[in-house]
Amino acid sequence: MPKVTFLPLNKTVIATEGDLLIEVARKHDIFIDAPCNGSKTCGKCKVRISSGEVDTQKNLHITQEEIDNGYVLSCDTRIKSSDITVELINIESSALNNMQIQSISTERDQLIFENSRKQLIDNDMEFGTYVKKDYIEIGLPNLDDNISDFDRLKREMRTKLGYSQVFMRLPMLRKMPFILRNGDFKVTVTHIPRGKRTTVVNIELGNTLDRLFGIALDIGTTSVAASLVDLYSGKLIGRASAGNAQMKYGADVINRIIYSTKKEGLDKLNEAIIKDTINPLLQKMYKEADVDMEEVIAFVASGNTTMTHLFLGVYPDFLRMEPYIPAFLRAPFIQAGQLGLEVNPETFIYIAPNIASYVGGDITAGVLASYIWADSQNTLFIDLGTNGEIVFGNQDFLMTCACSAGPAFEGGEISSGMRAAPGAIEEVKINDLFSAPIIKIIGEKSPKGICGSGIIDLIAEMFKNKIIDRRGKLIKDNGNPRIKVDEHGIGSYIVASKEEWPDINEDVCITEVDLDNFIRAKGAVYSGAATLISSLGMSFSELDRVMIAGGIGNSLDIENSIIIGLLPDIPRDKFSYIGNSSLIGSYLTLMSEDARKKMECIASQMTYIELSVYPSYMDEFVSACFLPHTNTDDFPSLSSLLG
């Protein structure tokens, strides 16, 4: 059987003749970025065959020069009988095969969390955990007092703590006899009370009253963020984030849903999020904070509807088929042991309630954290992630919709696009039409690609400098040496070339196809917001504030976002960044029963509108697929730029 060696991993695996190369990599946990899930439309799964022969096809995403040098698309390449060596050259493939779990704690993030906590208290909501710990010294059993261990524990909790009923599940019952005797019947009991009834979820040796921890989690389509929280003080004692390992099965929810329909596809997606993504994040935080997983006894997660289905291993395919019905909106009672999460197995997992098939618990949690529900101001809340979700409302009403923005804001379906990670260009400035742009790179000296905020800057700068027209087409007759045209007639603009940056393997560029994809994505967001607001007979001029959530918001240039028509042309002081609102909402719910009840209320009261049923939406979308928009009267501050 043929052997396949992947470089630079130096990993050799056995394949079968006729296997797709990308499936061979997936089977052996080797990440090859494939945002389109192997449909041959994105060109991101490009690799180089440095030795051996394969059966491959010519594709417009690979130039003739690349073909001559052994480059192929792994989704369109099959194994032959000979051994081969494969070089992983994609920027995301290299990064995620050696995934680094990094802290995402910053002073700005910390202030956002603290402000959100203060607002909770200001709204007369109690801040404090529902989980209780009590140290109990239980009388030793003897021949005269020979009741069972469980009855002995219940007796102490009844007489000393006042609980009329005490419950315990089988895993805890199995653990209890050894803990009691090893601790000389002096133990700390962790339990979850409901009035005079309580459920024991952990028993520890001795007095551990000062140690009680929980996890707040945001399950994003592209990335996952977690916080380890001291449940007594509410302090964040650990924070970490990583790319969602499900990305190897597609960049967006639709491609992952499609993959879940394949044999063992759902199991692989579930394993990717729990085993390959969440558990390593947890272990990293435990090690840094000196916390044992058995001490983690509360867990709140939020994510979009597809992510929560895949997190629980629930078949999601009906989400994408009319009439778009999810298996659940509110998850049932779940314990960590059922999912294989590396926390105390008795931990109750609370998942933020979803709203509809394409508006999930991440938005419910985000709205909770934004405090729109407590304010009279008309607020537009926009989550700029892999999916585009929008909420409009105030303390009297909440309306929401989802727009098919796709993964463009995370760098997906863009030739040199990448998520915000070391090596990504996050800011761009063009001061001279023919000279190299001035760029800001995350973390490293050489650019590997360009992330969402950088793409917004780039398109705005290209438009201001008349490198592209209002349709997003390159102006090719101005003699600009940074504009290239391939054999298919598709133009591209070079942001950073191999000649300028000797450390990079290929030019960082943006093509006319990329421009079209991104302009459609921004058009979907703008038209979704416009339709949502106009459905109530209102306009952008009646907005009091716009809140931007999602990773891209941290470095988003508001002016450039207005220039390309992503955001409405209103006074700039009305815009603010709320950070990872999904994670903040999970944190508030972890620390407050009142917050959990409020989130349930928000989910029940939020009205979802399906954009496709509004006749005006498609006209609005088409109009928004120009720079900035076909209706220039909606962008009065850009009159000098638009002529």
C-alpha angles and dihedrals in degrees: 000000000000119000122220119203117197119207140235085019092059088217119149121197137176119248138180124241109262096028117137109248093228091053091051089055093047093049090058097042094254111146119228113171110240111164092173092050093239100311090128094239105108106043092214096121092071116146135166124242102214096176137011132029131282137180106246141155132228113254134186089237091068123062123220089250090056091047089053088053095052102262118151139165107253091213090059099040127090130199118251127198096278129083115257139195117219124198115207103217102160114113095228094043092056093046098047097043084062095034114188116206106214135184113252095193114131133164089249093052091047091053091050090053093047092048091050091051091049091051090052091056092043088058090059094254120142116245114207140088124277091214115097133203125197131179111222131185105203123199113253115252120249139166092278095045101038104148118139124278092250093048089048091053092046091050092054093047090048097048099035103031102027101238115149095196129031122189133193134179125228098261090055091045090055092051098044103077093057095044092050094051096040088053095045087244090297104120145147114239121206113201143161112231127204106184109300092346124081139177121218111225102168142015121196134187115260127340113334098154092133095061121074123136142179141186129234112195138187113197104200126182091240104022140017124217127192138185127199108213134197099227093206098054101020090231120149104238095172137021130178142159139192141173114277104255089215086079089090086069096051139314098245137045095254094058091047092049089052091049091051089064091063123092108288088353095126092048091051093050091048091049091048093057099040107028100029101034118018101036094052089051091052094048091049092054093044091054094048094046097038093238127148117225090234088065092060104092107158129056132179122181133182130188142137119289095264093047092051090050091051091044089058094038093244117154106254105184095106088064091074098042124081125291083031101221120177121213089238142356096192114039119230125241107300132177125207094241090064091059101039093243114161098239129092102310091227091059114124111233113216116195120197109249119257124230103205141333093291103024109069145177092283087069093044089052090044093053089049090053093045094057091219086141091062099047135077093214119108102246132189112203116195124185107200104196136112087305124041113231124171133190126190124186151076138230090307102049143005124202125183141182140171125228126200097244093147124203097307094110088058092049094262120146089015116117096232095018123133138162120267099283137123109307096027119129104232101171132036132187126180113199098161126039095222102031130085114279118250106247138187115214126201113242101328140071097233127055119242098176143320128273130209100276090047091051091053091051092046095051092046092049092047090050094048091049093047094243088128131027128229091277090057093250120142116249096230102177098069096085095245107167091205092065115087130181121207129213090272092057094250113142126217136188117221113225096176122006131205089243092056094042110035092184094067125083099213139014119277103228145150121229132205088253089054091049091051092049093049095045089052090051094051089043090055091054096046095045091045091054092044092050093046092053096041090052085073093047092255136118139213090264089070093060117115095190144354119215119201119205131179135066094286092060093070092073100019115137105219095199093052091045089057092046092058092043099248093122129033120263100250131128109305094227089069091070123088138167118234099185123219094349092176092059092044090052090051090050093051091049091049090054102038135047087196089057091050091052091047091051090052088051092049091051091051095047101041113105116217119207124198105223094205092067091060109087091206095057098078092047089049091049094051090049091050092054091085132073107294098335139304089250101067091179087076089062104050095157089062095055094113092050093046094044 
